[in-house]
mmCIF file of C-alpha atoms in Angstrom:
data_model
loop_
_atom_site.group_PDB
_atom_site.id
_atom_site.type_symbol
_atom_site.label_atom_id
_atom_site.label_comp_id
_atom_site.label_asym_id
_atom_site.label_seq_id
_atom_site.Cartn_x
_atom_site.Cartn_y
_atom_site.Cartn_z
ATOM 1 C CA MET O 21 -20.449 14.844 -17.430
ATOM 2 C CA ILE O 22 -20.247 10.878 -16.650
ATOM 3 C CA GLY O 23 -17.961 9.572 -19.569
ATOM 4 C CA GLU O 24 -18.522 8.584 -22.638
ATOM 5 C CA TYR O 25 -17.636 4.934 -21.485
ATOM 6 C CA GLN O 26 -19.632 5.445 -18.102
ATOM 7 C CA SER O 27 -22.808 7.070 -19.682
ATOM 8 C CA TYR O 28 -23.222 4.015 -21.987
ATOM 9 C CA ARG O 29 -22.515 2.121 -19.342
ATOM 10 C CA LEU O 30 -25.213 3.755 -16.872
ATOM 11 C CA ASP O 31 -27.826 4.806 -19.772
ATOM 12 C CA PRO O 32 -30.932 2.396 -18.894
ATOM 13 C CA ARG O 33 -32.116 2.929 -22.543
ATOM 14 C CA LYS O 34 -29.120 1.521 -23.517
ATOM 15 C CA ASN O 35 -28.008 -0.939 -21.401
ATOM 16 C CA PRO O 36 -31.519 -2.396 -19.558
ATOM 17 C CA GLY O 37 -29.854 -4.295 -16.808
ATOM 18 C CA PHE O 38 -29.268 -1.050 -14.813
ATOM 19 C CA PRO O 39 -31.405 0.932 -12.891
ATOM 20 C CA ILE O 40 -31.969 4.368 -12.727
ATOM 21 C CA LEU O 41 -31.575 3.871 -9.098
ATOM 22 C CA GLY O 42 -28.196 2.819 -9.566
ATOM 23 C CA LEU O 43 -26.992 6.246 -11.474
ATOM 24 C CA LEU O 44 -28.043 7.868 -7.983
ATOM 25 C CA LYS O 45 -25.664 4.996 -6.390
ATOM 26 C CA LEU O 46 -23.020 5.547 -7.904
ATOM 27 C CA VAL O 47 -23.278 10.133 -7.945
ATOM 28 C CA VAL O 48 -23.823 9.218 -3.725
ATOM 29 C CA THR O 49 -20.425 7.032 -3.711
ATOM 30 C CA MET O 50 -19.041 9.291 -5.887
ATOM 31 C CA ALA O 51 -18.031 11.940 -3.541
ATOM 32 C CA PHE O 52 -16.349 9.628 -1.414
ATOM 33 C CA ILE O 53 -14.359 8.646 -3.974
ATOM 34 C CA TYR O 54 -13.074 11.769 -5.442
ATOM 35 C CA ALA O 55 -12.561 12.664 -1.593
ATOM 36 C CA LEU O 56 -10.162 10.098 -0.737
ATOM 37 C CA ILE O 57 -7.498 12.390 -2.965
ATOM 38 C CA VAL O 58 -6.544 14.454 -0.132
ATOM 39 C CA PRO O 59 -5.562 11.718 2.057
ATOM 40 C CA ILE O 60 -3.943 9.595 -1.086
ATOM 41 C CA ALA O 61 -1.672 13.135 -1.874
ATOM 42 C CA LEU O 62 -0.963 12.903 1.661
ATOM 43 C CA LEU O 63 0.501 9.614 2.420
ATOM 44 C CA ASP O 64 2.004 10.248 -0.669
ATOM 45 C CA ALA O 65 3.863 12.983 0.523
ATOM 46 C CA VAL O 66 4.164 12.169 3.868
ATOM 47 C CA VAL O 67 5.578 8.329 3.570
ATOM 48 C CA SER O 68 8.326 9.842 0.582
ATOM 49 C CA LEU O 69 9.399 12.575 3.649
ATOM 50 C CA TYR O 70 9.335 9.538 6.264
ATOM 51 C CA GLN O 71 12.046 7.565 4.198
ATOM 52 C CA TYR O 72 14.403 10.247 2.471
ATOM 53 C CA LEU O 73 14.498 11.137 6.230
ATOM 54 C CA CYS O 74 14.483 7.716 8.194
ATOM 55 C CA PHE O 75 15.968 5.034 5.463
ATOM 56 C CA PRO O 76 19.079 6.381 5.192
ATOM 57 C CA ILE O 77 20.332 6.425 9.023
ATOM 58 C CA TYR O 78 18.582 2.893 9.024
ATOM 59 C CA GLY O 79 21.338 2.271 6.361
ATOM 60 C CA LEU O 80 18.110 1.091 4.009
ATOM 61 C CA ALA O 81 17.860 1.511 0.188
ATOM 62 C CA GLN O 82 15.470 3.901 -1.135
ATOM 63 C CA VAL O 83 11.912 2.952 -2.696
ATOM 64 C CA GLU O 84 12.632 4.371 -6.117
ATOM 65 C CA ARG O 85 8.754 6.382 -6.313
ATOM 66 C CA ARG O 86 8.227 6.061 -10.261
ATOM 67 C CA ARG O 87 8.597 2.511 -10.014
ATOM 68 C CA PHE O 88 5.020 2.340 -7.784
ATOM 69 C CA VAL O 89 3.374 6.108 -9.025
ATOM 70 C CA SER O 90 2.979 6.417 -12.599
ATOM 71 C CA ILE O 91 0.393 8.432 -14.857
ATOM 72 C CA PRO O 92 0.083 7.136 -17.972
ATOM 73 C CA ARG O 93 0.636 10.345 -20.396
ATOM 74 C CA GLN O 94 -0.570 8.233 -23.781
ATOM 75 C CA GLY O 95 -3.254 5.680 -24.806
ATOM 76 C CA TYR O 96 -6.094 7.614 -23.474
ATOM 77 C CA GLU O 97 -6.030 9.433 -26.558
ATOM 78 C CA SER O 98 -9.792 8.248 -27.454
ATOM 79 C CA LEU O 99 -11.259 8.793 -23.626
ATOM 80 C CA ASN O 100 -13.061 12.235 -22.531
ATOM 81 C CA PHE O 101 -11.672 14.378 -19.803
ATOM 82 C CA MET O 102 -14.091 12.278 -17.165
ATOM 83 C CA ASP O 103 -12.876 8.748 -18.073
ATOM 84 C CA ARG O 104 -9.504 10.107 -18.963
ATOM 85 C CA PHE O 105 -8.873 11.856 -15.628
ATOM 86 C CA ASN O 106 -10.551 8.913 -13.420
ATOM 87 C CA CYS O 107 -8.310 6.691 -15.012
ATOM 88 C CA HIS O 108 -4.970 9.004 -13.737
ATOM 89 C CA TYR O 109 -6.576 9.064 -10.627
ATOM 90 C CA CYS O 110 -6.703 5.219 -10.466
ATOM 91 C CA SER O 111 -3.558 4.751 -11.529
ATOM 92 C CA TYR O 112 -2.009 7.535 -9.272
ATOM 93 C CA ALA O 113 -3.971 6.134 -6.317
ATOM 94 C CA ASN O 114 -3.181 2.397 -6.525
ATOM 95 C CA GLY O 115 0.404 3.572 -7.496
ATOM 96 C CA VAL O 116 0.685 5.589 -3.957
ATOM 97 C CA LEU O 117 -0.591 3.350 -2.051
ATOM 98 C CA ARG O 118 1.732 0.414 -3.151
ATOM 99 C CA TYR O 119 4.836 2.600 -2.953
ATOM 100 C CA ALA O 120 3.227 3.445 1.037
ATOM 101 C CA GLN O 121 3.414 -0.586 1.159
ATOM 102 C CA LYS O 122 6.338 -1.310 -0.199
ATOM 103 C CA ILE O 123 7.872 1.670 2.520
ATOM 104 C CA ALA O 124 6.262 0.399 5.174
ATOM 105 C CA ALA O 125 7.333 -3.219 4.404
ATOM 106 C CA GLU O 126 10.896 -1.982 3.914
ATOM 107 C CA THR O 127 10.800 -0.642 7.914
ATOM 108 C CA GLU O 128 8.949 -3.899 9.200
ATOM 109 C CA LYS O 129 11.964 -5.980 7.904
ATOM 110 C CA MET O 130 14.126 -3.872 10.349
ATOM 111 C CA TRP O 131 11.885 -3.384 13.124
ATOM 112 C CA CYS O 132 9.845 -6.317 13.354
ATOM 113 C CA PRO O 133 11.046 -9.344 11.303
ATOM 114 C CA ILE O 134 9.098 -12.115 13.359
ATOM 115 C CA ARG O 135 6.056 -13.591 11.553
ATOM 116 C CA GLN O 136 2.472 -12.906 12.870
ATOM 117 C CA LYS O 137 0.351 -15.797 14.134
ATOM 118 C CA LEU O 138 -1.171 -17.063 10.629
ATOM 119 C CA ARG O 139 -5.540 -17.034 11.236
ATOM 120 C CA LYS O 140 -7.600 -18.506 9.687
ATOM 121 C CA GLY O 141 -8.452 -16.545 6.010
ATOM 122 C CA TYR O 142 -5.064 -14.286 6.740
ATOM 123 C CA ALA O 143 -3.116 -13.831 3.562
ATOM 124 C CA GLU O 144 0.763 -13.370 4.632
ATOM 125 C CA PRO O 145 2.290 -10.599 3.272
ATOM 126 C CA PRO O 146 5.059 -11.674 0.920
ATOM 127 C CA HIS O 147 8.279 -10.254 2.303
ATOM 128 C CA HIS O 148 7.800 -12.025 5.792
ATOM 129 C CA GLN O 149 8.719 -15.187 4.044
ATOM 130 C CA GLY O 150 12.387 -14.671 5.346
ATOM 131 C CA PHE O 151 10.374 -13.843 9.050
ATOM 132 C CA ALA O 152 11.737 -15.614 12.049
ATOM 133 C CA GLU O 153 8.700 -17.304 13.961
ATOM 134 C CA ASN O 154 6.982 -15.835 16.285
ATOM 135 C CA GLY O 155 8.804 -16.333 20.202
ATOM 136 C CA GLU O 156 11.573 -18.209 17.852
ATOM 137 C CA LYS O 157 14.602 -16.412 19.635
ATOM 138 C CA GLU O 158 17.418 -18.056 17.841
ATOM 139 C CA ALA O 159 15.927 -17.518 14.256
ATOM 140 C CA LEU O 160 15.523 -14.045 14.965
ATOM 141 C CA LEU O 161 19.375 -13.405 15.831
ATOM 142 C CA GLN O 162 20.118 -14.987 13.045
ATOM 143 C CA TYR O 163 17.794 -12.784 10.562
ATOM 144 C CA TYR O 164 19.827 -9.893 12.495
ATOM 145 C CA ALA O 165 23.250 -11.377 11.768
ATOM 146 C CA ARG O 166 21.930 -11.994 7.997
ATOM 147 C CA TYR O 167 21.207 -8.554 7.536
ATOM 148 C CA GLU O 168 23.381 -7.178 9.979
ATOM 149 C CA LEU O 169 20.862 -5.152 11.729
ATOM 150 C CA VAL O 170 22.204 -5.192 14.971
ATOM 151 C CA PRO O 171 25.514 -7.542 16.372
ATOM 152 C CA ALA O 172 24.937 -11.195 16.340
ATOM 153 C CA GLU O 173 26.216 -11.517 19.526
ATOM 154 C CA ALA O 174 22.917 -8.994 20.924
ATOM 155 C CA GLU O 175 20.097 -10.857 23.001
ATOM 156 C CA PRO O 176 16.245 -9.895 22.193
ATOM 157 C CA ALA O 177 14.625 -9.315 24.567
ATOM 158 C CA GLU O 178 12.378 -12.650 26.501
ATOM 159 C CA GLY O 179 9.943 -13.627 24.068
ATOM 160 C CA ALA O 180 10.641 -11.606 21.017
ATOM 161 C CA ALA O 181 7.479 -10.569 19.942
ATOM 162 C CA CYS O 182 6.629 -7.759 17.800
ATOM 163 C CA PRO O 183 5.213 -4.354 19.754
ATOM 164 C CA ALA O 184 2.304 -4.876 17.659
ATOM 165 C CA GLU O 185 1.489 -7.873 18.474
ATOM 166 C CA THR O 186 2.407 -7.073 22.276
ATOM 167 C CA GLY O 187 0.638 -3.623 22.352
ATOM 168 C CA GLY O 188 3.858 -1.954 22.292
ATOM 169 C CA SER O 189 4.741 0.949 20.248
#
């Protein structure tokens, strides 16, 4: 049932570098890979509902799902059913994760535009570039004023830290 490409790659007679035990490991891990279909589809539904309900209230532009989630319909004619299914599944899963990340980033721009204190090895998201530095009250006020999120004369709480950094919600 494994696709032709995978079966060639995994066949120890055709590919001696791949032991029989490798095929067993693949079959066992497939259960976990395919089990993610349900949570990914649920994530897709929940973040879509969230942005459709909340973004208009916040005055944020809708994130276009089709820019991130795409199931290609062409170009897979040479693949068998299982290979085609796997390609569609990976495309959908990665698209949903990018879509959810974009929605989270847009929310963070509104609710917590403060850069995290960088630690070694941390890959800072690109959308953090315009954020205020942690603890810089004036920079935070300028950020809010620039995006008209709150009146420029408003004062943030002392220390201006993101709720996620202080343990709040």
